[in-house]
Amino acid sequence: MKHDPHDRVNPLTHRRSYFDEMYRTDDDPWSFQTSWYERRKRAITLAALPNDRYRRCVEPGCSLGMLTEGLADRAAEVIAFDFVPDVVALARRRVDRANVTICEAEFPNYWPAATGDLVVWSEVAYYLSDAGLDVALRGLDRWLDRGGHLVAVHYTARTDYPQTGQQVAVRIDQHPGLQRVTTLVDPSFELGVWERTTD
């Protein structure tokens, strides 16, 4: 596989060409629409949200918008994004709702303007390098309101990504101003919910 030069100059994330290659021949390379693992994980993620309703949610790495649909039922406003243009177009067609904005942007640098009370990292944070996770956590500090929630859920089998789901959870546990309120360890994934305790 030919590596995109962009991969060599972005120290924050897993190589972009990995995702371009995954989507080149399949609109749904992780079987978000059909696999029981994905459907079950989405249901558990939504069930783990501590509040019935949220004011404003951000979801990086939304892919086809499968989880975005569920978040739209729980938040007055959802801002979801991905950096693959064709995938963003598919997600917009799938989730055509007045309270949802789906845009083309890249995690961890992009955060919407103003603030919100729910951040969902569903199988995205383990693609970040240590430096990338630092950037993500600094963005979280600026964006997440006191009393708001961060949900991080990650596949736990072996991968070649920069982080493991367990490493991401440890970094969040160590981050000042976040208190873990939920832990769920499944044979295939780990889910945590943290509450912002400081302004």
CSV table of C-alpha atoms in Angstrom, one decimal:
chain,number,residue,atom,x,y,z
A,1,MET,CA,0.0,0.0,0.0
A,2,LYS,CA,1.3,3.5,-0.9
A,3,HIS,CA,1.4,5.8,2.1
A,4,ASP,CA,-0.1,9.3,1.9
A,5,PRO,CA,2.6,11.9,2.6
A,6,HIS,CA,0.0,13.4,5.1
A,7,ASP,CA,0.6,10.3,7.2
A,8,ARG,CA,4.3,11.3,7.8
A,9,VAL,CA,3.6,14.9,8.9
A,10,ASN,CA,0.6,14.3,11.3
A,11,PRO,CA,2.0,13.1,14.6
A,12,LEU,CA,-1.5,13.1,16.3
A,13,THR,CA,-3.3,10.2,14.6
A,14,HIS,CA,-3.1,6.8,13.0
A,15,ARG,CA,-2.2,7.1,9.3
A,16,ARG,CA,-5.0,8.6,7.3
A,17,SER,CA,-4.4,6.2,4.4
A,18,TYR,CA,-5.6,3.3,6.6
A,19,PHE,CA,-9.1,4.8,6.6
A,20,ASP,CA,-9.0,5.8,3.0
A,21,GLU,CA,-8.0,2.2,2.1
A,22,MET,CA,-10.7,0.8,4.3
A,23,TYR,CA,-13.5,2.9,2.6
A,24,ARG,CA,-12.1,2.6,-0.9
A,25,THR,CA,-13.9,-0.7,-1.6
A,26,ASP,CA,-16.6,-0.9,1.1
A,27,ASP,CA,-18.9,1.9,2.3
A,28,ASP,CA,-19.3,-0.1,5.6
A,29,PRO,CA,-15.9,-1.8,6.2
A,30,TRP,CA,-16.6,-2.4,10.0
A,31,SER,CA,-20.1,-3.7,9.3
A,32,PHE,CA,-21.8,-1.0,11.4
A,33,GLN,CA,-25.1,-1.7,9.8
A,34,THR,CA,-25.2,-5.5,10.1
A,35,SER,CA,-22.9,-6.8,12.9
A,36,TRP,CA,-24.4,-7.9,16.2
A,37,TYR,CA,-21.3,-6.6,18.0
A,38,GLU,CA,-21.9,-3.1,16.6
A,39,ARG,CA,-25.6,-3.1,17.2
A,40,ARG,CA,-25.2,-4.3,20.7
A,41,LYS,CA,-22.4,-1.9,21.5
A,42,ARG,CA,-24.5,1.0,20.3
A,43,ALA,CA,-27.5,0.0,22.4
A,44,ILE,CA,-25.2,-0.4,25.5
A,45,THR,CA,-23.5,3.0,24.8
A,46,LEU,CA,-26.9,4.8,24.7
A,47,ALA,CA,-28.1,2.9,27.8
A,48,ALA,CA,-25.0,4.0,29.7
A,49,LEU,CA,-25.7,7.7,29.2
A,50,PRO,CA,-26.5,9.0,32.8
A,51,ASN,CA,-29.0,11.6,31.7
A,52,ASP,CA,-32.2,11.1,29.7
A,53,ARG,CA,-31.6,14.4,27.8
A,54,TYR,CA,-28.6,16.5,26.9
A,55,ARG,CA,-28.3,20.0,25.6
A,56,ARG,CA,-25.5,19.6,23.1
A,57,CYS,CA,-23.5,16.6,22.0
A,58,VAL,CA,-20.3,16.1,19.9
A,59,GLU,CA,-19.4,12.8,18.2
A,60,PRO,CA,-16.1,12.6,16.4
A,61,GLY,CA,-15.5,9.8,13.9
A,62,CYS,CA,-19.2,9.4,13.3
A,63,SER,CA,-18.7,7.3,10.1
A,64,LEU,CA,-22.1,6.3,8.6
A,65,GLY,CA,-24.0,7.9,11.5
A,66,MET,CA,-25.4,4.8,13.1
A,67,LEU,CA,-24.7,6.0,16.6
A,68,THR,CA,-25.5,9.6,15.6
A,69,GLU,CA,-29.2,8.5,15.1
A,70,GLY,CA,-29.5,7.3,18.6
A,71,LEU,CA,-27.7,10.3,20.1
A,72,ALA,CA,-30.2,12.6,18.2
A,73,ASP,CA,-33.0,11.1,20.3
A,74,ARG,CA,-31.2,12.1,23.5
A,75,ALA,CA,-29.8,15.5,22.7
A,76,ALA,CA,-31.3,18.8,21.6
A,77,GLU,CA,-28.4,19.3,19.3
A,78,VAL,CA,-25.8,16.8,17.9
A,79,ILE,CA,-22.6,17.8,16.0
A,80,ALA,CA,-21.1,14.7,14.4
A,81,PHE,CA,-18.1,14.7,12.1
A,82,ASP,CA,-15.7,12.5,10.1
A,83,PHE,CA,-12.8,13.4,7.8
A,84,VAL,CA,-13.7,11.0,4.8
A,85,PRO,CA,-15.9,13.1,2.5
A,86,ASP,CA,-17.8,10.2,1.0
A,87,VAL,CA,-18.6,8.9,4.4
A,88,VAL,CA,-19.8,12.3,5.6
A,89,ALA,CA,-22.2,12.4,2.6
A,90,LEU,CA,-23.6,9.0,3.4
A,91,ALA,CA,-24.1,10.0,7.1
A,92,ARG,CA,-25.9,13.1,6.1
A,93,ARG,CA,-28.3,11.1,3.9
A,94,ARG,CA,-28.9,8.6,6.8
A,95,VAL,CA,-29.4,11.2,9.5
A,96,ASP,CA,-31.5,13.9,8.0
A,97,ARG,CA,-32.7,15.5,11.2
A,98,ALA,CA,-33.2,19.2,12.2
A,99,ASN,CA,-31.2,18.8,15.4
A,100,VAL,CA,-28.2,17.1,13.8
A,101,THR,CA,-25.2,18.7,12.0
A,102,ILE,CA,-22.7,16.4,10.2
A,103,CYS,CA,-19.6,18.0,9.0
A,104,GLU,CA,-16.2,17.1,7.5
A,105,ALA,CA,-13.5,17.7,10.1
A,106,GLU,CA,-10.7,15.8,11.8
A,107,PHE,CA,-10.3,14.6,15.4
A,108,PRO,CA,-8.7,15.7,17.7
A,109,ASN,CA,-8.2,19.2,16.4
A,110,TYR,CA,-11.8,20.1,15.6
A,111,TRP,CA,-14.2,21.1,18.3
A,112,PRO,CA,-17.5,23.0,17.6
A,113,ALA,CA,-17.8,26.5,18.8
A,114,ALA,CA,-19.2,27.2,22.3
A,115,THR,CA,-19.6,24.3,24.7
A,116,GLY,CA,-21.8,21.3,25.4
A,117,ASP,CA,-22.6,18.6,27.9
A,118,LEU,CA,-22.0,15.3,26.1
A,119,VAL,CA,-18.9,14.0,24.3
A,120,VAL,CA,-18.9,10.5,22.8
A,121,TRP,CA,-15.7,8.8,21.8
A,122,SER,CA,-16.8,5.6,20.2
A,123,GLU,CA,-13.8,3.7,18.9
A,124,VAL,CA,-12.0,6.9,17.9
A,125,ALA,CA,-9.6,7.8,20.8
A,126,TYR,CA,-7.4,4.7,20.3
A,127,TYR,CA,-6.4,6.0,16.9
A,128,LEU,CA,-4.6,8.9,18.6
A,129,SER,CA,-0.9,9.1,19.5
A,130,ASP,CA,0.0,10.2,23.0
A,131,ALA,CA,0.3,13.7,21.7
A,132,GLY,CA,-3.0,13.4,19.9
A,133,LEU,CA,-4.7,12.3,23.1
A,134,ASP,CA,-3.2,15.3,24.9
A,135,VAL,CA,-4.8,17.5,22.2
A,136,ALA,CA,-8.1,15.7,22.6
A,137,LEU,CA,-8.1,16.2,26.3
A,138,ARG,CA,-7.2,19.9,26.1
A,139,GLY,CA,-10.1,20.3,23.7
A,140,LEU,CA,-12.4,18.5,26.1
A,141,ASP,CA,-11.4,20.8,28.9
A,142,ARG,CA,-12.5,23.8,26.8
A,143,TRP,CA,-15.7,22.3,25.4
A,144,LEU,CA,-17.3,20.1,28.1
A,145,ASP,CA,-19.5,21.9,30.6
A,146,ARG,CA,-19.3,21.2,34.3
A,147,GLY,CA,-21.6,18.3,35.1
A,148,GLY,CA,-21.4,17.1,31.4
A,149,HIS,CA,-20.3,13.6,30.5
A,150,LEU,CA,-17.6,12.0,28.4
A,151,VAL,CA,-18.3,8.5,27.1
A,152,ALA,CA,-15.4,6.5,25.8
A,153,VAL,CA,-16.0,3.0,24.4
A,154,HIS,CA,-13.3,0.9,22.6
A,155,TYR,CA,-12.8,-2.5,21.2
A,156,THR,CA,-10.3,-4.4,23.4
A,157,ALA,CA,-9.0,-7.2,21.1
A,158,ARG,CA,-5.5,-6.8,19.7
A,159,THR,CA,-5.0,-4.0,17.1
A,160,ASP,CA,-2.1,-2.1,15.5
A,161,TYR,CA,-3.5,1.3,16.6
A,162,PRO,CA,-1.4,3.8,18.6
A,163,GLN,CA,-3.4,3.1,21.8
A,164,THR,CA,-5.5,0.4,23.3
A,165,GLY,CA,-8.9,1.0,24.7
A,166,GLN,CA,-7.5,0.3,28.2
A,167,GLN,CA,-4.7,2.9,27.7
A,168,VAL,CA,-7.2,5.5,26.7
A,169,ALA,CA,-9.3,4.8,29.8
A,170,VAL,CA,-6.3,5.1,32.1
A,171,ARG,CA,-5.4,8.5,30.5
A,172,ILE,CA,-8.9,9.8,31.1
A,173,ASP,CA,-8.9,8.5,34.7
A,174,GLN,CA,-5.7,10.4,35.3
A,175,HIS,CA,-7.0,13.7,33.7
A,176,PRO,CA,-7.8,16.4,36.3
A,177,GLY,CA,-11.5,17.4,36.6
A,178,LEU,CA,-13.0,14.2,35.3
A,179,GLN,CA,-14.6,11.6,37.6
A,180,ARG,CA,-15.5,8.2,36.4
A,181,VAL,CA,-19.1,7.3,37.1
A,182,THR,CA,-19.6,4.2,35.0
A,183,THR,CA,-17.4,1.2,34.1
A,184,LEU,CA,-18.5,-1.7,31.8
A,185,VAL,CA,-16.0,-4.3,30.8
A,186,ASP,CA,-17.3,-6.7,28.1
A,187,PRO,CA,-15.3,-9.5,26.5
A,188,SER,CA,-15.0,-7.4,23.3
A,189,PHE,CA,-15.0,-3.8,24.5
A,190,GLU,CA,-14.6,-1.5,27.4
A,191,LEU,CA,-16.9,1.4,28.2
A,192,GLY,CA,-16.4,4.3,30.7
A,193,VAL,CA,-18.4,7.4,31.5
A,194,TRP,CA,-16.8,10.3,33.2
A,195,GLU,CA,-18.4,13.5,34.6
A,196,ARG,CA,-16.8,16.9,34.4
A,197,THR,CA,-16.4,18.1,38.0
A,198,THR,CA,-14.7,21.5,37.5
A,199,ASP,CA,-15.3,24.6,35.4
